[in-house]
Coordinates of N, CA and C in Angstrom, one line a residue:
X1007 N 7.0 -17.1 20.6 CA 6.2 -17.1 19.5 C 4.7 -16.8 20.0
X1008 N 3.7 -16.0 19.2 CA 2.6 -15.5 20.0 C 1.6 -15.6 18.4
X1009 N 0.6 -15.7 18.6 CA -0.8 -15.6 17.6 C -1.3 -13.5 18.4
X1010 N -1.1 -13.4 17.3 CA -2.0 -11.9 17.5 C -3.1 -11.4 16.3
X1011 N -4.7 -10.7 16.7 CA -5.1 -10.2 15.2 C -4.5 -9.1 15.4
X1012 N -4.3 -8.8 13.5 CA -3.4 -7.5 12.8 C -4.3 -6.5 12.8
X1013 N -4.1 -5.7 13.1 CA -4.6 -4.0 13.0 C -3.9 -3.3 11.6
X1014 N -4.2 -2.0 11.6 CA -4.2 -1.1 10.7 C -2.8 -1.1 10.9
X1015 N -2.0 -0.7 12.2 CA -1.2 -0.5 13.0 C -0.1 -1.8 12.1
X1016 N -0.5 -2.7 11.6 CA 0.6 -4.0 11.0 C 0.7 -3.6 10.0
X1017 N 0.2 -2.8 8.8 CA 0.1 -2.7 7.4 C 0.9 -2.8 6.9
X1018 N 2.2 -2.2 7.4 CA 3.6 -2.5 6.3 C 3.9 -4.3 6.4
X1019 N 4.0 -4.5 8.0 CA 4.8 -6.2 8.2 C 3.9 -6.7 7.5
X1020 N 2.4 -6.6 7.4 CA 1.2 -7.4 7.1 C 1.8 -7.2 5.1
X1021 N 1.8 -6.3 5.0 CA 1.8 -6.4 3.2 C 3.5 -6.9 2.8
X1022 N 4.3 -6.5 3.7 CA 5.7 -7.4 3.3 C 5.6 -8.6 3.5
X1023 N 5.1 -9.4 4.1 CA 5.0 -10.8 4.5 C 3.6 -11.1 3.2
X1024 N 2.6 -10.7 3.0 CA 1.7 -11.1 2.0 C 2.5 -11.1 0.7
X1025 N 3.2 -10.0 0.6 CA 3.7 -9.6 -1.1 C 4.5 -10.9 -1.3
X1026 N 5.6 -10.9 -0.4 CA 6.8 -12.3 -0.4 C 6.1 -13.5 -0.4
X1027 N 5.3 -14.1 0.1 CA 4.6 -15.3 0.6 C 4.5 -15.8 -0.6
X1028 N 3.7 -14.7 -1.2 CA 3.0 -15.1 -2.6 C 3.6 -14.9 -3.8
X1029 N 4.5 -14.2 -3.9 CA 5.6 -14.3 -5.0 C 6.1 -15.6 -5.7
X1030 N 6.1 -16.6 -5.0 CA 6.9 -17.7 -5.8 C 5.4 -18.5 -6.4
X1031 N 4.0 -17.9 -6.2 CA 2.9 -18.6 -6.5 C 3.0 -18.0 -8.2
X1032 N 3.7 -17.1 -8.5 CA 4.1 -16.6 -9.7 C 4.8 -17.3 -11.0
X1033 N 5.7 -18.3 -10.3 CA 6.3 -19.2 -11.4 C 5.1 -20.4 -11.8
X1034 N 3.4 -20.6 -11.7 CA 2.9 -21.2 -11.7 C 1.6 -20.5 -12.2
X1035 N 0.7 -21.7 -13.3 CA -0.3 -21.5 -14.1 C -1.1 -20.9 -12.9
X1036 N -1.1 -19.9 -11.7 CA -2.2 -20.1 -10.7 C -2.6 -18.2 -10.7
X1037 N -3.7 -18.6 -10.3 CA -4.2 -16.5 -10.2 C -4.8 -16.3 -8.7
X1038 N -3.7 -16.2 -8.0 CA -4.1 -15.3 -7.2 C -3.5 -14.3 -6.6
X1039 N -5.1 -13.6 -6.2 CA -4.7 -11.8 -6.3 C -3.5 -11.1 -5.6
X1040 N -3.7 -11.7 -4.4 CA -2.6 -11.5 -3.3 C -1.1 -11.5 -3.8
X1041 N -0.9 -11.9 -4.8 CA 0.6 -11.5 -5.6 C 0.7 -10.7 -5.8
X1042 N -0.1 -9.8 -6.4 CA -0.3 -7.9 -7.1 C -0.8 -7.6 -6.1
X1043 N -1.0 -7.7 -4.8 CA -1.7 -6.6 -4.2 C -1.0 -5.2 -3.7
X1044 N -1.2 -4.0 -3.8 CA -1.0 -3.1 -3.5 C -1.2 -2.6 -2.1
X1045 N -0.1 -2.2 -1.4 CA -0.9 -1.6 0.4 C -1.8 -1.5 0.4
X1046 N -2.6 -0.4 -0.7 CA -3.7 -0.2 -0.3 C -5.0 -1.4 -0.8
X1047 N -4.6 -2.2 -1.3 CA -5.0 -3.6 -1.4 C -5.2 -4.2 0.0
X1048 N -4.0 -4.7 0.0 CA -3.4 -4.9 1.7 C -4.2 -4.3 3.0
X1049 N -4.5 -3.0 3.1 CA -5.4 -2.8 3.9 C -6.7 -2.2 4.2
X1050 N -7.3 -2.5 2.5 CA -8.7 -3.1 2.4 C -9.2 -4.2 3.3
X1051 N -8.0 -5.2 2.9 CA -8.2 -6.5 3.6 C -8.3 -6.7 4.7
X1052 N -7.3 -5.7 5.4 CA -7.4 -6.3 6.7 C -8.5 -5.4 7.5
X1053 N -9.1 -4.1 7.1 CA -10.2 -3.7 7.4 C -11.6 -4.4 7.1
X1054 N -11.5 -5.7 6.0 CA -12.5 -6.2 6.1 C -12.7 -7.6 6.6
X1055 N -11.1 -8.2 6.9 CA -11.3 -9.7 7.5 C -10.2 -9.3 8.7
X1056 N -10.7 -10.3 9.5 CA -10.0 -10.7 10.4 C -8.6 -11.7 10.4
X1057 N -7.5 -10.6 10.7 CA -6.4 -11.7 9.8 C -5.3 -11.4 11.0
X1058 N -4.9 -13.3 11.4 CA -4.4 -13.4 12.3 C -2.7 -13.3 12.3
X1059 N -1.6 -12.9 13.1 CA -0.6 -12.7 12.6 C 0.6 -13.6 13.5
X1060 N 1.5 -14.2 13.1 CA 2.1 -15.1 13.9 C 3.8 -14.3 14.1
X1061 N 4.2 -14.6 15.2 CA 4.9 -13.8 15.4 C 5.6 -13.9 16.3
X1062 N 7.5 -14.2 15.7 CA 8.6 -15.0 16.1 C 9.5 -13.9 16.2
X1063 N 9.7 -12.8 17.2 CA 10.3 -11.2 17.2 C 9.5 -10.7 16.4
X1064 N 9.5 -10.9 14.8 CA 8.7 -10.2 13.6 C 7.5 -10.9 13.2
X1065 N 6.6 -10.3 12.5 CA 5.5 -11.5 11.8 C 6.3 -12.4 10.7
X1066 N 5.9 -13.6 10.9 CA 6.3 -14.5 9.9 C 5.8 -15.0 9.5
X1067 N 4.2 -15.1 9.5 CA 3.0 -15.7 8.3 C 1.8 -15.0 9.3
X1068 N 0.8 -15.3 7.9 CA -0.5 -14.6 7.7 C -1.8 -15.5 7.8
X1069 N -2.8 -15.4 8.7 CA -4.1 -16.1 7.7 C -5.4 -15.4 8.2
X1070 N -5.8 -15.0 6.8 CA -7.3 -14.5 7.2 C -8.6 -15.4 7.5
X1071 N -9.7 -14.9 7.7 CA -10.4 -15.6 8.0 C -11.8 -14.8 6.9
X1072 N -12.3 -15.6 6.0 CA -13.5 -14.6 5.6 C -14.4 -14.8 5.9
X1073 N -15.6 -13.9 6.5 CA -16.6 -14.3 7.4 C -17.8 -14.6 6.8
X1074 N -18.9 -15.4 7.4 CA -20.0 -15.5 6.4 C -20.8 -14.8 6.3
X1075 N -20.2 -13.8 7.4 CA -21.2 -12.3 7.9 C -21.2 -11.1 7.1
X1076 N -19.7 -11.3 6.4 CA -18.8 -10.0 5.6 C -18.8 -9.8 4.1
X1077 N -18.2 -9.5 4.0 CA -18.1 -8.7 2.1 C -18.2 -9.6 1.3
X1078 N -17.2 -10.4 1.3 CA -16.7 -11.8 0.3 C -16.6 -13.0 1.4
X1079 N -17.9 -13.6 1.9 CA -17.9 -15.0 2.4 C -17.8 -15.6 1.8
X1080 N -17.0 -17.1 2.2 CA -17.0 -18.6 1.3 C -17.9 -18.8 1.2
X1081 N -18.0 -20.0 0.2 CA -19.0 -20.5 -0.6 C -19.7 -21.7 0.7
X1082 N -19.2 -21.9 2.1 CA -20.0 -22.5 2.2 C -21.1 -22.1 3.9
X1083 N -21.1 -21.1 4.3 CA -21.8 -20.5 5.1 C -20.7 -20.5 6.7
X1084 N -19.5 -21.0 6.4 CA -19.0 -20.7 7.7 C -17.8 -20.0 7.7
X1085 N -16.6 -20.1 8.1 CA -15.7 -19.3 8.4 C -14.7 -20.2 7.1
X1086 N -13.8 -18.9 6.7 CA -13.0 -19.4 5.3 C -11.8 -18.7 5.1
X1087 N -10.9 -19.6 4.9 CA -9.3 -18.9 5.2 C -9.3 -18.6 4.2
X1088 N -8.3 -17.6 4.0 CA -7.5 -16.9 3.1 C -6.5 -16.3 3.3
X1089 N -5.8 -15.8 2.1 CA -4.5 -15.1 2.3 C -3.8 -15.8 3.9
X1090 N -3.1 -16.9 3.8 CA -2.8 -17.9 4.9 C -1.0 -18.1 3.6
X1091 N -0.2 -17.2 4.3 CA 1.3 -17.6 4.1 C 2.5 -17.1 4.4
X1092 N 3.4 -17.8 4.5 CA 4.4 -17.1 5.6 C 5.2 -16.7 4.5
X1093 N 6.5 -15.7 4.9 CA 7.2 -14.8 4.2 C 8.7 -16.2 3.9
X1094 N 9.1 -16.2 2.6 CA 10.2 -17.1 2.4 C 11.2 -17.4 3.2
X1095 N 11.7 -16.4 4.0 CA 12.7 -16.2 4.8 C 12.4 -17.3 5.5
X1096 N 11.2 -17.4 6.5 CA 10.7 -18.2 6.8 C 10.0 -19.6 7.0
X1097 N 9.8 -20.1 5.5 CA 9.3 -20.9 5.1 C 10.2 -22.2 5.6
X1098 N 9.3 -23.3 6.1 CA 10.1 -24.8 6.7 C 10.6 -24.9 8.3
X1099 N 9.4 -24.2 8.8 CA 10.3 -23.4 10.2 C 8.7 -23.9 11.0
X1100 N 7.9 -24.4 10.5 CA 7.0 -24.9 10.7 C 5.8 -23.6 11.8
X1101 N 5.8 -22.1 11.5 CA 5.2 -21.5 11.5 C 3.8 -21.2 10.9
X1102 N 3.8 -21.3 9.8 CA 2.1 -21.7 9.2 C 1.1 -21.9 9.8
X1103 N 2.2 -23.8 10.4 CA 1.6 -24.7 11.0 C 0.7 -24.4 12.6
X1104 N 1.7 -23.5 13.1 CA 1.5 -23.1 14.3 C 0.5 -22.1 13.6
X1105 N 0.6 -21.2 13.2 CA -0.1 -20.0 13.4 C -2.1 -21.2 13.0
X1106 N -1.7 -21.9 12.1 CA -3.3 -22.6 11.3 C -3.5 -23.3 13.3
X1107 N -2.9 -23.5 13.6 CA -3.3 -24.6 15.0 C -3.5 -23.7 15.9
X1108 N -3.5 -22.1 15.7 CA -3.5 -21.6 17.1 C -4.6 -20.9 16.6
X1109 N -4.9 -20.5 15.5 CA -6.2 -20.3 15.1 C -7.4 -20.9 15.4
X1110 N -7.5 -22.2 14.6 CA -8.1 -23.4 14.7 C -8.9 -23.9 16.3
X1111 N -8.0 -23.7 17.5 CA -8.1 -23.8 18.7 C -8.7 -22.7 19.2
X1112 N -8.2 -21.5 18.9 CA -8.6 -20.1 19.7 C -9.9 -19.4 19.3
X1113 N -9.8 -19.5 17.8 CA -10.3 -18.4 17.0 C -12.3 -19.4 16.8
X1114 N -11.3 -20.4 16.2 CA -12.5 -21.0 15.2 C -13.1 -22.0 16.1
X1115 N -12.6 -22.9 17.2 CA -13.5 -23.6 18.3 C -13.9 -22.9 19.4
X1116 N -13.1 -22.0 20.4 CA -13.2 -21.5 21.1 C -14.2 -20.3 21.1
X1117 N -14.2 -19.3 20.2 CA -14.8 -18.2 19.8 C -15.6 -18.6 19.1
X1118 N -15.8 -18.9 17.8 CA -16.5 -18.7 16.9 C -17.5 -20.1 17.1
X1119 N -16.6 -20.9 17.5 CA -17.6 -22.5 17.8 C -18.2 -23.0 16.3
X1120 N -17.3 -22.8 15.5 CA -17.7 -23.0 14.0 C -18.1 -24.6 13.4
X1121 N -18.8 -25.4 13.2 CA -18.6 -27.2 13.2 C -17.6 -27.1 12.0
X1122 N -17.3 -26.5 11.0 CA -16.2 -26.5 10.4 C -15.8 -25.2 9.5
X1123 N -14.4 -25.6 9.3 CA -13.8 -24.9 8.3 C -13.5 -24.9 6.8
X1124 N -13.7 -23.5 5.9 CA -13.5 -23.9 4.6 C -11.8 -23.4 4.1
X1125 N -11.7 -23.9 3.3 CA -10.4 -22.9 2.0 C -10.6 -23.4 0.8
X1126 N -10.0 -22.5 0.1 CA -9.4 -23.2 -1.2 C -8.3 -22.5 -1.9
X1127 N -7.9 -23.7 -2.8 CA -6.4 -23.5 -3.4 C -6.4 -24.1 -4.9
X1128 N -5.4 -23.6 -5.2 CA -5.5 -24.2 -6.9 C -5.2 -25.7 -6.8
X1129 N -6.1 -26.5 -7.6 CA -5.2 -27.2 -7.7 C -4.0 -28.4 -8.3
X1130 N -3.3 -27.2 -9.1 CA -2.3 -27.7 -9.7 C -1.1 -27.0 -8.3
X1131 N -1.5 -26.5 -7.7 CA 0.0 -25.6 -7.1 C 0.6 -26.6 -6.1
X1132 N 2.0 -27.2 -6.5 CA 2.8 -28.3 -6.1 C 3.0 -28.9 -4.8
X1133 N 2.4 -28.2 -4.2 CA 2.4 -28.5 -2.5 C 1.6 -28.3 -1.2
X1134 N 0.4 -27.6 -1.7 CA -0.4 -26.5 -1.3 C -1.4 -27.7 -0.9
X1135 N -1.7 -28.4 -1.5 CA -3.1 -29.8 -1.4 C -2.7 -30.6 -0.3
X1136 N -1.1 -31.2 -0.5 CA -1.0 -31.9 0.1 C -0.8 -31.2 2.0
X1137 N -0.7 -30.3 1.6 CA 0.1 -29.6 3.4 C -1.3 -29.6 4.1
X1138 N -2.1 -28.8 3.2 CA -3.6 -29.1 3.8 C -4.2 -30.1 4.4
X1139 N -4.2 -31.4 3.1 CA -4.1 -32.5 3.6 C -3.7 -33.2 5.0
X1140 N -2.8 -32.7 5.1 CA -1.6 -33.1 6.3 C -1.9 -32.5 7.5
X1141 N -2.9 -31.4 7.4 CA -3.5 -30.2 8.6 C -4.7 -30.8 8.8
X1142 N -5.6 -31.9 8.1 CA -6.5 -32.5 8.4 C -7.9 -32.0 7.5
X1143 N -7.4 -31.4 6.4 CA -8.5 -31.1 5.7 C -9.2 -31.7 4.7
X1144 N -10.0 -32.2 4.1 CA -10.3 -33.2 2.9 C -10.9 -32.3 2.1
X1145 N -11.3 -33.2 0.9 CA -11.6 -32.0 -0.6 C -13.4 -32.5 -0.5
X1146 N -14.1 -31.4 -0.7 CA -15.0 -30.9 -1.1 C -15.6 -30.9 -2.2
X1147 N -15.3 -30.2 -3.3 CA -15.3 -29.4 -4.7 C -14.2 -29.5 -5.1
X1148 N -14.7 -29.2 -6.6 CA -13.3 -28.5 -7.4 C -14.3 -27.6 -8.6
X1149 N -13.8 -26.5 -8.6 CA -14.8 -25.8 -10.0 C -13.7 -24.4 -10.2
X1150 N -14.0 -24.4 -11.6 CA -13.3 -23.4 -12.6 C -14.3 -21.7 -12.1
X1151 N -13.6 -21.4 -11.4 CA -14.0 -20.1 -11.1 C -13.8 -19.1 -12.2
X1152 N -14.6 -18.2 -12.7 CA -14.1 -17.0 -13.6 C -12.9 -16.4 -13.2
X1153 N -12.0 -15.6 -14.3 CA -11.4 -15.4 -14.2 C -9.8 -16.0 -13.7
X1154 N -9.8 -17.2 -12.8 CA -9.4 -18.0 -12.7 C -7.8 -18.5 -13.6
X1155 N -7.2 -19.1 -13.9 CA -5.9 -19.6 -15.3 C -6.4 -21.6 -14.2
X1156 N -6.4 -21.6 -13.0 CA -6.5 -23.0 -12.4 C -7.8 -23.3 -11.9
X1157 N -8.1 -24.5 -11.8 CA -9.5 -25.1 -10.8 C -8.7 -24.9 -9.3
X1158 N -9.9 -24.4 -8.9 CA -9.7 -24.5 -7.4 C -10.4 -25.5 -6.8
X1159 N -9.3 -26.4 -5.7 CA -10.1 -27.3 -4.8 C -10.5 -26.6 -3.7
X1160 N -12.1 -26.9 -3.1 CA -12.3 -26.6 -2.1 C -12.2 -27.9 -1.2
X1161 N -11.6 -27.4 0.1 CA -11.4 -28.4 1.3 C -12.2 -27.8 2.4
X1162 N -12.5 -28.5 3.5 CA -13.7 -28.6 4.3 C -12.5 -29.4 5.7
X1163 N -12.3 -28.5 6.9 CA -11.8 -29.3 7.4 C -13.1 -29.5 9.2
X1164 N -13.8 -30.5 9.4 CA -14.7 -30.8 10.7 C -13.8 -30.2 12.0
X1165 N -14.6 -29.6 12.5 CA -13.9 -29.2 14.1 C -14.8 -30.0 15.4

């Protein structure tokens, strides 16, 4: 199992693993984009964030990083995950987890030397608060973003 960042060169595994991940976020009041995204959606993104790829023979989860330097920074001046999910096939295999902890270590203390990290997630979506929780992240915010159907919590996790 290896942490690699995704190139141009990933765009099909990168958008097959994004499209699946987020499909089952579909049966739920929640909006986000990354369910409809189109390839060429898909590799907007990865041309404009840095998105790390986890990888067990094939990729089997995703997570970007939005920068506070870039297009769409988080709301709170430092480094901010997104699009962070692994493909169903996958799911319970405790990959996520690895991929969030090899980041976390490599990416975000090691490189970036960031004093913390941001995300956010809906939060009504059934599982998503608590796993966070469980990775060491506490809540911040919560605010009704435009466009929106859910409140998103923001979480803040200290490095």
């Amino acid at each position: 199992m290896s942490l690699r960042l995704l190139t141009k060169a990933d765009l099909e595994s990168y958008h097959f693993v994004l499209h699946h991940g987020y499909q089952q976020t579909k049966e739920f009041p929640i909006s986000f984009e990354a369910a409809d995204y189109s390839k060429e959606d898909s590799l907007k993104w990865l041309e404009a964030h840095p998105t790390y790829g986890w990888f067990d023979e094939e990729l089997t989860s995703v997570l970007s990083l939005r920068m506070p330097w870039g297009a769409e920074p988080g709301p709170y001046g430092v480094p901010h995950i997104g699009h962070f999910t692994t493909h169903p096939n996958y799911s319970g295999k405790g990959y996520g987890r690895q991929l969030y902890q090899q980041v976390e270590q490599e990416i975000l203390k090691k490189q970036l030397r960031t004093p913390f990290v941001t995300l956010g997630t809906a939060a009504s979506h059934p599982w998503l608060n608590e796993m966070y929780q469980r990775f060491g992240f506490h809540e911040i915010a919560r605010k009704q973003l435009t466009g929106k159907q859910h409140i998103t919590i923001y979480y803040q996790k200290d490095l």
